[in-house]
Tab-separated table of C-alpha atoms and ligand atoms in Angstrom:
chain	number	residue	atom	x	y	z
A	1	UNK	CA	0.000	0.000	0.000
A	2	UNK	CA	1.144	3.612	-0.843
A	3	UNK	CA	0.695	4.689	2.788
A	4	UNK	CA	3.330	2.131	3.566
A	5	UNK	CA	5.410	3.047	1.325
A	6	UNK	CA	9.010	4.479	2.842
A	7	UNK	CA	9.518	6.031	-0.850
A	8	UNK	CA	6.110	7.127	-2.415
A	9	UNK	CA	7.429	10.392	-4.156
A	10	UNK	CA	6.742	8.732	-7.220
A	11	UNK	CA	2.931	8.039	-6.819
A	12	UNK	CA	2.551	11.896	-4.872
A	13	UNK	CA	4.062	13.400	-7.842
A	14	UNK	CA	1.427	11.562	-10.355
A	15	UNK	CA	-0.943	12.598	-8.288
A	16	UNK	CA	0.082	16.567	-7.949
A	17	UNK	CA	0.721	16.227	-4.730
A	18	UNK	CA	3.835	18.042	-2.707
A	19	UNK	CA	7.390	16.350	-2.827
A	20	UNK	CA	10.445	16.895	-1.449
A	21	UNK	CA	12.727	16.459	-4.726
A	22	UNK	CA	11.590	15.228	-8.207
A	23	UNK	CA	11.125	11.630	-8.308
A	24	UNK	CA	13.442	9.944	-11.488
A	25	UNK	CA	12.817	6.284	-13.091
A	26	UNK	CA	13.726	5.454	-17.229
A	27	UNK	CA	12.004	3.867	-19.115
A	28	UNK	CA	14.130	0.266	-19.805
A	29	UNK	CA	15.618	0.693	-16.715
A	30	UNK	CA	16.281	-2.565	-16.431
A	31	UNK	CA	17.713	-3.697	-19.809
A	32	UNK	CA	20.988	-4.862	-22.049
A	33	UNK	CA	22.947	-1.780	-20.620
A	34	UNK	CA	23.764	-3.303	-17.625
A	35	UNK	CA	26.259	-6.482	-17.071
A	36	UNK	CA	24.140	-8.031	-14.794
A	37	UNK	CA	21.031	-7.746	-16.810
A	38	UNK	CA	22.986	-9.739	-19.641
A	39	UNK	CA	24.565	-12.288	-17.288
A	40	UNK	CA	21.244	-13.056	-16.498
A	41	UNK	CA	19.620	-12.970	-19.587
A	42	UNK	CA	22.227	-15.431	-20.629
A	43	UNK	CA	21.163	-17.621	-17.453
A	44	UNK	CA	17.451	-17.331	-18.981
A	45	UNK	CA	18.907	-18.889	-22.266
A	46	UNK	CA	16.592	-16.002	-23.968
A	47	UNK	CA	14.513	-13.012	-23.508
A	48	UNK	CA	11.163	-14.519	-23.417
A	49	UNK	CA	12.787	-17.189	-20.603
A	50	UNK	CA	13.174	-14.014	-18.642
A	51	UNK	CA	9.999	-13.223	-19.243
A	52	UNK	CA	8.285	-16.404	-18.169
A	53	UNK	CA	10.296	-17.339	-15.211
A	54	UNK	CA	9.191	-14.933	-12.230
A	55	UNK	CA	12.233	-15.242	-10.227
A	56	UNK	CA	13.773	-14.505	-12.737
A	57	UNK	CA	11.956	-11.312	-13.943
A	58	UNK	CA	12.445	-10.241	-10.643
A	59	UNK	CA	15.740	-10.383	-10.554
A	60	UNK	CA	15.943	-8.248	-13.091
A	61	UNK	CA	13.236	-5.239	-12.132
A	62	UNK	CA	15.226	-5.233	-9.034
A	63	UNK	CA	19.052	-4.798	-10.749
A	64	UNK	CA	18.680	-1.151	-11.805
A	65	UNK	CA	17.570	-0.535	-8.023
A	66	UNK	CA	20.175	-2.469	-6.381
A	67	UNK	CA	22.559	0.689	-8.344
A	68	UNK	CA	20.854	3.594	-8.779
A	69	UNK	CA	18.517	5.405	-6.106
A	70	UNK	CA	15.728	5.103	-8.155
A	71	UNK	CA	12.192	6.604	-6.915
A	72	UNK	CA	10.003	3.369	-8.896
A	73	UNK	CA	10.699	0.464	-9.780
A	74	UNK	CA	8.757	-1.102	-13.271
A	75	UNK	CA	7.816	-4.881	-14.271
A	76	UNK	CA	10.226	-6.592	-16.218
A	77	UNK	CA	7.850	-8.186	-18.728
A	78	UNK	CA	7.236	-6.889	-21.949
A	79	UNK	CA	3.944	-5.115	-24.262
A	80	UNK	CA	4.091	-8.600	-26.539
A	81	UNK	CA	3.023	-10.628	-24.058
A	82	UNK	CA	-0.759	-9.969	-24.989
A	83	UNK	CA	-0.285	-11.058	-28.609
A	84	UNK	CA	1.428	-13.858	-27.007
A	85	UNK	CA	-0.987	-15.335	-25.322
A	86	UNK	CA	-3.557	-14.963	-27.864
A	87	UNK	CA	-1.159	-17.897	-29.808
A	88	UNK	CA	0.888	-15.400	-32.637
A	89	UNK	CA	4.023	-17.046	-30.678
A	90	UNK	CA	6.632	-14.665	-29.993
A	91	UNK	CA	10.373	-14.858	-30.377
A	92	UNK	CA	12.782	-11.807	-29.955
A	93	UNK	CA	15.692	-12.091	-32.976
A	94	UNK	CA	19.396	-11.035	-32.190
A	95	UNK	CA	19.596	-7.730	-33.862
A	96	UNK	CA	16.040	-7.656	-35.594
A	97	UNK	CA	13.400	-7.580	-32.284
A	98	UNK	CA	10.225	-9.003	-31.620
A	99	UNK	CA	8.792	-11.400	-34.683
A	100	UNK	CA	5.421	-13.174	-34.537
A	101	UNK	CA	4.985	-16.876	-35.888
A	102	UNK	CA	1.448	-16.068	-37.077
A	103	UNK	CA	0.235	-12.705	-37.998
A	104	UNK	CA	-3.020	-11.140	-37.727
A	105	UNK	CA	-4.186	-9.665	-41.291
A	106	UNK	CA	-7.687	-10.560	-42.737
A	107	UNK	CA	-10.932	-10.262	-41.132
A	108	UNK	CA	-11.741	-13.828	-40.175
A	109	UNK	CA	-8.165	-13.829	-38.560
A	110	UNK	CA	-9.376	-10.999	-36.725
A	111	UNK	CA	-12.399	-12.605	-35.373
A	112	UNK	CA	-10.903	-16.122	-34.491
A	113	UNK	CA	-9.074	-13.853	-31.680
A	114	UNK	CA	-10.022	-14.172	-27.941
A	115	UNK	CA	-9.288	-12.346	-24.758
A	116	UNK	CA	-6.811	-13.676	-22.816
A	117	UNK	CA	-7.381	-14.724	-19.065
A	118	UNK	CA	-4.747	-12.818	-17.085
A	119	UNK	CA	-4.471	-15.861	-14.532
A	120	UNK	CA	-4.490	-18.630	-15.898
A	121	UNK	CA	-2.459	-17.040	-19.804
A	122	UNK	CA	-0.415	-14.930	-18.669
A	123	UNK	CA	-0.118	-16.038	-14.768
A	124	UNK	CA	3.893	-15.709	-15.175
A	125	UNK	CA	3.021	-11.667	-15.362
A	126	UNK	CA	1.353	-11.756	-12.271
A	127	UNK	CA	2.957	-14.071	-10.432
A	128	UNK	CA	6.602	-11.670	-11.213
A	129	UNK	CA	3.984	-8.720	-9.929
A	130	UNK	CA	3.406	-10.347	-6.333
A	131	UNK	CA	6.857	-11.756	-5.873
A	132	UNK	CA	8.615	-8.031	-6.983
A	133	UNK	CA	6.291	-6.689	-4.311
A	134	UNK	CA	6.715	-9.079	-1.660
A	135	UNK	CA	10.815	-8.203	-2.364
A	136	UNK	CA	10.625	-4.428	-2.494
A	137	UNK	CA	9.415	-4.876	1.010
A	138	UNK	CA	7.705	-1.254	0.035
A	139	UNK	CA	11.192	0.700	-0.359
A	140	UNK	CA	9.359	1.637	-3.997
A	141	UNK	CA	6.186	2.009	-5.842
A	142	UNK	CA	5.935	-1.124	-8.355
A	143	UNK	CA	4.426	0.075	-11.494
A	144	UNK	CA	2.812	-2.438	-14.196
A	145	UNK	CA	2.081	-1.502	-17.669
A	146	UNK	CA	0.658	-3.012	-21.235
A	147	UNK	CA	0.690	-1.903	-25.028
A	148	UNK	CA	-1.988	0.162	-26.170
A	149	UNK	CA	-4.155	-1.588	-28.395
A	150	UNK	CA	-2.610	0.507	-31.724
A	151	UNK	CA	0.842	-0.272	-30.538
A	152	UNK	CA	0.436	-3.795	-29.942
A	153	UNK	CA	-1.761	-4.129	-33.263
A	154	UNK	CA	0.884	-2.536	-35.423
A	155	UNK	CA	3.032	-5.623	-34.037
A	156	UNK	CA	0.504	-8.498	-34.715
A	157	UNK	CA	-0.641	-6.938	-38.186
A	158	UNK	CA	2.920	-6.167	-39.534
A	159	UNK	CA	4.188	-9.537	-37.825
A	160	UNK	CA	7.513	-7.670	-35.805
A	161	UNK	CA	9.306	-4.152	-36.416
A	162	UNK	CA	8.576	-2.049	-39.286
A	163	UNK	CA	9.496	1.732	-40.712
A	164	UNK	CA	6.793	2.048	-42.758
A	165	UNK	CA	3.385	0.378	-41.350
A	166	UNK	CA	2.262	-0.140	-44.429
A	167	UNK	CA	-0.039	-3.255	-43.710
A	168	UNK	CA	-1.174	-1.933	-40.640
A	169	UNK	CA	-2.663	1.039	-41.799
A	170	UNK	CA	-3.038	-0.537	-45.374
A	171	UNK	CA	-5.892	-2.578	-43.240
A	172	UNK	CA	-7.275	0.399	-40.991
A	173	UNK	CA	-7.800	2.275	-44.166
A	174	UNK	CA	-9.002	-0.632	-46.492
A	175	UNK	CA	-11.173	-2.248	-43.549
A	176	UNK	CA	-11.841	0.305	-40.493
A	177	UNK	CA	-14.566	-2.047	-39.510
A	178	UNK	CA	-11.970	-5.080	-38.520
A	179	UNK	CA	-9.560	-2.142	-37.149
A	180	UNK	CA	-12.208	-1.155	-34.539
A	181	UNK	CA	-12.563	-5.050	-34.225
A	182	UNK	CA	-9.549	-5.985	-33.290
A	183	UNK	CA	-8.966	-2.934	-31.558
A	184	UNK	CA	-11.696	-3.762	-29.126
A	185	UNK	CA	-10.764	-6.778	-28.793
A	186	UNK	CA	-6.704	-5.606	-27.922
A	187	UNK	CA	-8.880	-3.172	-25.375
A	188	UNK	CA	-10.781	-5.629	-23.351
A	189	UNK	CA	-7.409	-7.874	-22.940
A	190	UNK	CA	-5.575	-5.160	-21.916
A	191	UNK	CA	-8.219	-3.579	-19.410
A	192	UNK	CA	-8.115	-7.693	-18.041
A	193	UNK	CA	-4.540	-7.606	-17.727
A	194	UNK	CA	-3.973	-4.378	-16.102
A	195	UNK	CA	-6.897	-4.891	-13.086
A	196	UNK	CA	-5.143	-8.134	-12.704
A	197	UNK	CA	-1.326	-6.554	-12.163
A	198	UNK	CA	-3.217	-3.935	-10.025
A	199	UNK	CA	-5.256	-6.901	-8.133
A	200	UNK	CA	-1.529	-8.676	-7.890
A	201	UNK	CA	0.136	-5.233	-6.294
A	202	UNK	CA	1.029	-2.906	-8.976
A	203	UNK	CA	1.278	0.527	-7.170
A	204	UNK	CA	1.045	2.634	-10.681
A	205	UNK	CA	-0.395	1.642	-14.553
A	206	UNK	CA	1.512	2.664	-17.523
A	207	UNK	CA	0.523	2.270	-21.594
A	208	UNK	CA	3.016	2.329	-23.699
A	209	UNK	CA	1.749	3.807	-27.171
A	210	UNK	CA	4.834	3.778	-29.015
A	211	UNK	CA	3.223	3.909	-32.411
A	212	UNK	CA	0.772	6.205	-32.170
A	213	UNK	CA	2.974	9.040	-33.371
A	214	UNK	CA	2.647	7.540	-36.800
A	215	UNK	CA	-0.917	8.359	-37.447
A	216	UNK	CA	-2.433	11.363	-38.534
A	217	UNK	CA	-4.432	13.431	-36.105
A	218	UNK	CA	-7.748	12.031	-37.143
A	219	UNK	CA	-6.624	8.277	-37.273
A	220	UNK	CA	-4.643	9.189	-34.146
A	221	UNK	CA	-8.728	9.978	-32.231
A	222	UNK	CA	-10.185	7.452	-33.755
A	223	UNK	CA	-7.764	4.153	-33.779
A	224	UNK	CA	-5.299	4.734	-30.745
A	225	UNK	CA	-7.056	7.413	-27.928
A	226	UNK	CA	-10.482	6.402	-28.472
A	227	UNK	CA	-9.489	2.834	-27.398
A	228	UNK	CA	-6.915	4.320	-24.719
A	229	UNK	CA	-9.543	6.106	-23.414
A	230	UNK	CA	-11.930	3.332	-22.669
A	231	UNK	CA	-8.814	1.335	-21.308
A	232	UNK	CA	-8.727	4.402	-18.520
A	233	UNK	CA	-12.563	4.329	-17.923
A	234	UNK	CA	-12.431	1.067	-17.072
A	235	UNK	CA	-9.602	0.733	-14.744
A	236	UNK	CA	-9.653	-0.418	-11.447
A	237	UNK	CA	-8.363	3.319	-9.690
A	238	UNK	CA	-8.100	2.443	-6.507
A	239	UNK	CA	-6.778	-0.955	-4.907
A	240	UNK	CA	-6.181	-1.689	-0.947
A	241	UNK	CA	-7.232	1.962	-0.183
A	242	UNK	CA	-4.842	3.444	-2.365
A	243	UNK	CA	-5.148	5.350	-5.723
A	244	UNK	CA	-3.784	3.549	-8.528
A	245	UNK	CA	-2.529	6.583	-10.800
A	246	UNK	CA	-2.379	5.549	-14.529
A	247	UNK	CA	0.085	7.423	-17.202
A	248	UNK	CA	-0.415	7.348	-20.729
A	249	UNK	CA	2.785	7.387	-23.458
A	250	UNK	CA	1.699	8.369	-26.939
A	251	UNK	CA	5.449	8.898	-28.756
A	252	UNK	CA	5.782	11.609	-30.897
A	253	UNK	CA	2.368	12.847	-29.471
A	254	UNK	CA	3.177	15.870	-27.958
A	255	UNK	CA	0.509	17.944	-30.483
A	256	UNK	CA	-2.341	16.051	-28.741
A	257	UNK	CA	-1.396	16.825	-25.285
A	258	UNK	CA	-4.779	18.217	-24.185
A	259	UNK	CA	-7.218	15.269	-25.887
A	260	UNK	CA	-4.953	12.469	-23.749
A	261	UNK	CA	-5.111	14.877	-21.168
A	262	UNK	CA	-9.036	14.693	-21.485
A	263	UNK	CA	-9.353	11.262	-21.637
A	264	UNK	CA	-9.081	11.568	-17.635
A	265	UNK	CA	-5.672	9.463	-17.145
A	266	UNK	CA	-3.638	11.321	-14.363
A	267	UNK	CA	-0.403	11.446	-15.893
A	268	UNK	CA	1.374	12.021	-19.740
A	269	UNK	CA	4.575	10.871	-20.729
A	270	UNK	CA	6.018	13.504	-22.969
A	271	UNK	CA	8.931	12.464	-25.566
A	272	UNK	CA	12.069	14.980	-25.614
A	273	UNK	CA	10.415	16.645	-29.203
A	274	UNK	CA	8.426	19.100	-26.964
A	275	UNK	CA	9.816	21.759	-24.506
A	276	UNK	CA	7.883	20.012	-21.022
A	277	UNK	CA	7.503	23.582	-20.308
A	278	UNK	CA	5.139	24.496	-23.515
A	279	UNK	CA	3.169	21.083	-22.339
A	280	UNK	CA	2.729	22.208	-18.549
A	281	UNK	CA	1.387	24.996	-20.447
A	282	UNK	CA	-1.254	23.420	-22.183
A	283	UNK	CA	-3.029	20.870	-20.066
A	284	UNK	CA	-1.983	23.379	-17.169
A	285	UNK	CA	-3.200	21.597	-13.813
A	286	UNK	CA	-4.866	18.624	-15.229
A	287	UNK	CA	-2.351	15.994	-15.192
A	288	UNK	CA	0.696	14.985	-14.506
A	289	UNK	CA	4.131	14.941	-16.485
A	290	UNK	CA	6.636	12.058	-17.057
A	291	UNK	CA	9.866	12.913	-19.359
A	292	UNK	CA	11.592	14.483	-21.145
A	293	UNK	CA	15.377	14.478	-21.113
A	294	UNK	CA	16.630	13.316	-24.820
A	295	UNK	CA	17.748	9.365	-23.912
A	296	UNK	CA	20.929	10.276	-26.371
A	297	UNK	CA	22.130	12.751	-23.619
A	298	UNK	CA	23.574	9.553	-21.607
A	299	UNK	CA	26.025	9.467	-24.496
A	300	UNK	CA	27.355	12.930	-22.776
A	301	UNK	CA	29.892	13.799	-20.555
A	302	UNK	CA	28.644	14.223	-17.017
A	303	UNK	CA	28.874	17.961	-17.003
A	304	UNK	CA	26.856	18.177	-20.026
A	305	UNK	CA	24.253	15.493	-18.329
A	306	UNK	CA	23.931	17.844	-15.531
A	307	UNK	CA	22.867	20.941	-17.756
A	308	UNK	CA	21.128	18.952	-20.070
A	309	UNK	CA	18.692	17.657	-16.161
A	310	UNK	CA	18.910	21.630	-14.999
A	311	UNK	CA	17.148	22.395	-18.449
A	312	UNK	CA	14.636	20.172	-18.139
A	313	UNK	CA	14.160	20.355	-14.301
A	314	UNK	CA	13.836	24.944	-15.306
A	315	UNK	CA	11.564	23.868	-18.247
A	316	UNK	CA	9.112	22.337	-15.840
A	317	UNK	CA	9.547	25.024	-13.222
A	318	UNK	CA	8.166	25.226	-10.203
A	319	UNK	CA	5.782	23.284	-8.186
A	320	UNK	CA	4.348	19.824	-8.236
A	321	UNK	CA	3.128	17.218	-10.863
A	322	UNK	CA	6.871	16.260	-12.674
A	323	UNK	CA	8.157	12.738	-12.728
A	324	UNK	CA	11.405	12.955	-14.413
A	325	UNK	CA	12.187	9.991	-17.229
A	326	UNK	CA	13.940	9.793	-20.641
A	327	UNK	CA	12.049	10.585	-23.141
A	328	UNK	CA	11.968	6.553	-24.950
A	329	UNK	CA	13.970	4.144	-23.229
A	330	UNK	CA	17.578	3.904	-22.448
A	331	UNK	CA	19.652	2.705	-25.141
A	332	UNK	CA	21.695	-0.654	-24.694
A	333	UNK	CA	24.840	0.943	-25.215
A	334	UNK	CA	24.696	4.025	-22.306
A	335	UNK	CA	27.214	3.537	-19.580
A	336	UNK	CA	25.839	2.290	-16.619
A	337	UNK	CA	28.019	5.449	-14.786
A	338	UNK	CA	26.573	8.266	-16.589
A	339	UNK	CA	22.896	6.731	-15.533
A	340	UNK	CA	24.260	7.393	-11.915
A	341	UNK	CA	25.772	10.785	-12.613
A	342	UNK	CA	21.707	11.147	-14.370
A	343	UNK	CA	19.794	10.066	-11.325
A	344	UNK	CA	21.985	12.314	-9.003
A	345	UNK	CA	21.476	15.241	-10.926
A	346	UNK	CA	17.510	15.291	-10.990
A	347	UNK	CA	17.808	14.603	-7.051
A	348	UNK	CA	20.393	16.903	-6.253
A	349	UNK	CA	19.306	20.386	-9.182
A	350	UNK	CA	15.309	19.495	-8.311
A	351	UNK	CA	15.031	20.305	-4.362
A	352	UNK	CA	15.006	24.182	-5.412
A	353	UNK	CA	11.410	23.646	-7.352
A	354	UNK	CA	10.139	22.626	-4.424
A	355	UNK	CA	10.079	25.034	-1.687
B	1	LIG	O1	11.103	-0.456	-18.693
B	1	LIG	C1	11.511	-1.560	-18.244
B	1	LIG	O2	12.638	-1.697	-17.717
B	1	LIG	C2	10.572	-2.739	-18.260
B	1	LIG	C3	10.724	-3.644	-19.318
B	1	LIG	C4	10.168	-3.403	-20.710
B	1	LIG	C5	10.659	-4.127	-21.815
B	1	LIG	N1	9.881	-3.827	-22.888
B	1	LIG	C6	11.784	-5.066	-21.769
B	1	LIG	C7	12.461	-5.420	-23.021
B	1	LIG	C8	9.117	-2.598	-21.157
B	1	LIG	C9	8.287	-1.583	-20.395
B	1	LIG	C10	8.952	-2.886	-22.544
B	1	LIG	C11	7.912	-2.274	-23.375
B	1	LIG	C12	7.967	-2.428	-24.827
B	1	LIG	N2	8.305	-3.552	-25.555
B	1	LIG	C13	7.558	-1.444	-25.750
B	1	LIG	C14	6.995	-0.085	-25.372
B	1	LIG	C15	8.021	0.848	-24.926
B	1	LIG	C16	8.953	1.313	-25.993
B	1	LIG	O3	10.148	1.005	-25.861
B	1	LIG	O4	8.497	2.000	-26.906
B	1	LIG	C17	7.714	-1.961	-27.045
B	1	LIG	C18	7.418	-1.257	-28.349
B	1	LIG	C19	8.166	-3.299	-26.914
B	1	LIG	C20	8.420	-4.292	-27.992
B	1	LIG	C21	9.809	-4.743	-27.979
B	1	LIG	N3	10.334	-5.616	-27.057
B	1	LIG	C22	10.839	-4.374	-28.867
B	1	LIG	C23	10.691	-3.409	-30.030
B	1	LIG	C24	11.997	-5.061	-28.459
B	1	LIG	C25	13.342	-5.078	-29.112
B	1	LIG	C26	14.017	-3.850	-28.685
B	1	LIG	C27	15.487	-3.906	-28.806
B	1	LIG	O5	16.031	-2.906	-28.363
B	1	LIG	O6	16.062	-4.902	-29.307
B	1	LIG	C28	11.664	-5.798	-27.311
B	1	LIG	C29	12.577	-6.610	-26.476
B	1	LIG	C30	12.852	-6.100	-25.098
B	1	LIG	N4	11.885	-5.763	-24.213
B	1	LIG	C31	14.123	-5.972	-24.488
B	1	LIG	C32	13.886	-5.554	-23.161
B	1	LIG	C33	14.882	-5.348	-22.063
B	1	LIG	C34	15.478	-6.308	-25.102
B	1	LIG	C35	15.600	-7.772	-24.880
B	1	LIG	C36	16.961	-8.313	-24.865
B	1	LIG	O7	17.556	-8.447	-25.943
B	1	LIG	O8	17.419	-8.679	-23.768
């Protein structure tokens, strides 16, 4: 529970209430930059290993932590999972990513689909969610998280990474009626398996729309928020007496800022292509912020880390509502130092924007 929390900056801040300092996680905090991460992926035999084992994903949330005095700490698990258990089969490929055995492209393919059972499909996902909390012994909040439905359809249409999307919106502009299908469809799982990581302990919700910066701002209402938006109405909010605060990631959404804002989530992840200033701006006491420092900035020398934190940290300004992130995840080849000489400086520059 939040009240028992000895850290809970992280869920105050998402909630626009007071802190002492600005609370910092990344996103892929615990990933291929760090040795131990790879010694035990290697140990796992392969990413989706890692995945399934629970002592194993725990392991792993809990490695960045074990470094870095991080104010959250995030599921190791990953957005495919969904698609996973609906039977595409998913294998991650040395140097290519994530690649489906089956794909997802015609209508009757569409409508064979079910909804996964969060239990008793993807019980390794909440069985990592009760075992992370039982070891965090409450030193952080744990924070769960899914694809939005967009996101993880680009993946199942397309079949693994693409530049272009061509099938994917080839399909939601040649059949809009099986895009809303399977859309809904995507929806319903994911509302499933987020009440079930809250039910299991998750302290926070995340969606991850990493795609959605590819539509246009019409397709962009109609194909990822819309279905976004009725993940948030149906969320379970408050677990064990405690408000479960849910953030929503559009990438390269930062024009849209005040419809994601509306769709009642309490927090907005912002990518680094917007001044976080400008955004406070817009949705002004709505919501919450998560972001925005450029993930290449890790590649900098410390000094230049430390300005490149201040300007973001002065950006924001003054007063509550900031979690401070990377804008994407943390690339696998940052050094795991300059994260350190990164978490320091949000802690150490942000205690003046909160007096
Ligand atoms: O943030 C965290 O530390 C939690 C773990 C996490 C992973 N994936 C682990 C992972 C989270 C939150 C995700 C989300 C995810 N997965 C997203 C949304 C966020 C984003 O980055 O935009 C997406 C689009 C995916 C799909 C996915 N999974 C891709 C494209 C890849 C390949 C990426 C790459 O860099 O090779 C993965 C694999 C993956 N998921 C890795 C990790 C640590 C790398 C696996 C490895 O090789 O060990």
């Amino acid at each position: 529970m939040a009240s028992e929390l000895k850290n809970d900056r992280f869920i105050r801040a998402l909630l626009r209430q007071s802190v002492d300092i600005t609370p910092v996680w990344m996103m892929r905090q615990a990933g291929r930059y760090l040795p131990e991460y790879r010694e035990t992926r290697k140990r796992a035999g392969n990413f989706l290993n890692l995945c399934k084992t629970p002592e194993l994903a725990c392991e792993v949330t809990l490695q960045p932590l074990q470094r870095y005095p991080l104010d959250a700490a995030i599921l190791f698990s990953d957005i495919l999972t969904i698609p996973d258990a609906m039977g595409l089969g998913l294998n991650l490929v040395e140097k290519v990513g994530p690649q489906f055995d089956k794909t997802v492209r015609t209508a009757s393919e569409i409508k064979a689909l079910s909804v996964p059972d969060p239990e008793s499909d993807l019980g390794y996902v909440m069985d990592a969610v009760r075992l992370i909390r039982k070891e965090l012994d409450g030193s952080v909040p744990l924070i769960g998280f899914s694809g939005s439905p967009w996101t993880l359809a680009t993946y199942m249409v397309e079949g693994g990474p693409t530049k272009e999307f061509g099938l994917v919106k080839g399909l939601m502009y040649d059949d809009p009626a099986s895009m809303h299908h399977l859309l809904d469809v995507l929806a319903d799982s994911v509302i499933l398996y987020l009440n079930a990581q809250i039910a299991a302990g998750a302290q926070a919700v995340m969606i991850f729309d990493t795609w959605g910066g590819i539509l246009t701002p019409s397709s962009y209402q109609q194909f990822s928020l819309n279905y976004m938006q009725k993940i948030v109405s149906q969320l379970d909010r408050q677990h064990d007496g405690q408000v479960i605060p849910v953030t929503l990631f559009t990438k390269g959404g930062g024009d849209w800022v005040r419809d994601i804002a509306a769709t009642g989530c309490d927090a907005i992840g912002v990518d680094w292509t917007k001044n976080i200033g400008d955004v406070r701006a817009e949705v002004g006491d709505q919501v919450a912020l998560q972001g925005n420092l450029d993930p290449c900035v890790l590649y900098a020398s410390p000094e230049v880390i430390r300005q490149e934190v201040a300007a973001v940290l002065e950006s924001y300004g003054q007063g509550n509502g900031h979690v401070f992130n990377l804008g994407h995840g943390i690339h696998q080849h940052i050094d795991p130092e300059n994260v350190a000489v990164f978490i320091d400086a949000v802690h150490d520059l942000s205690a003046q924007y909160h007096i």
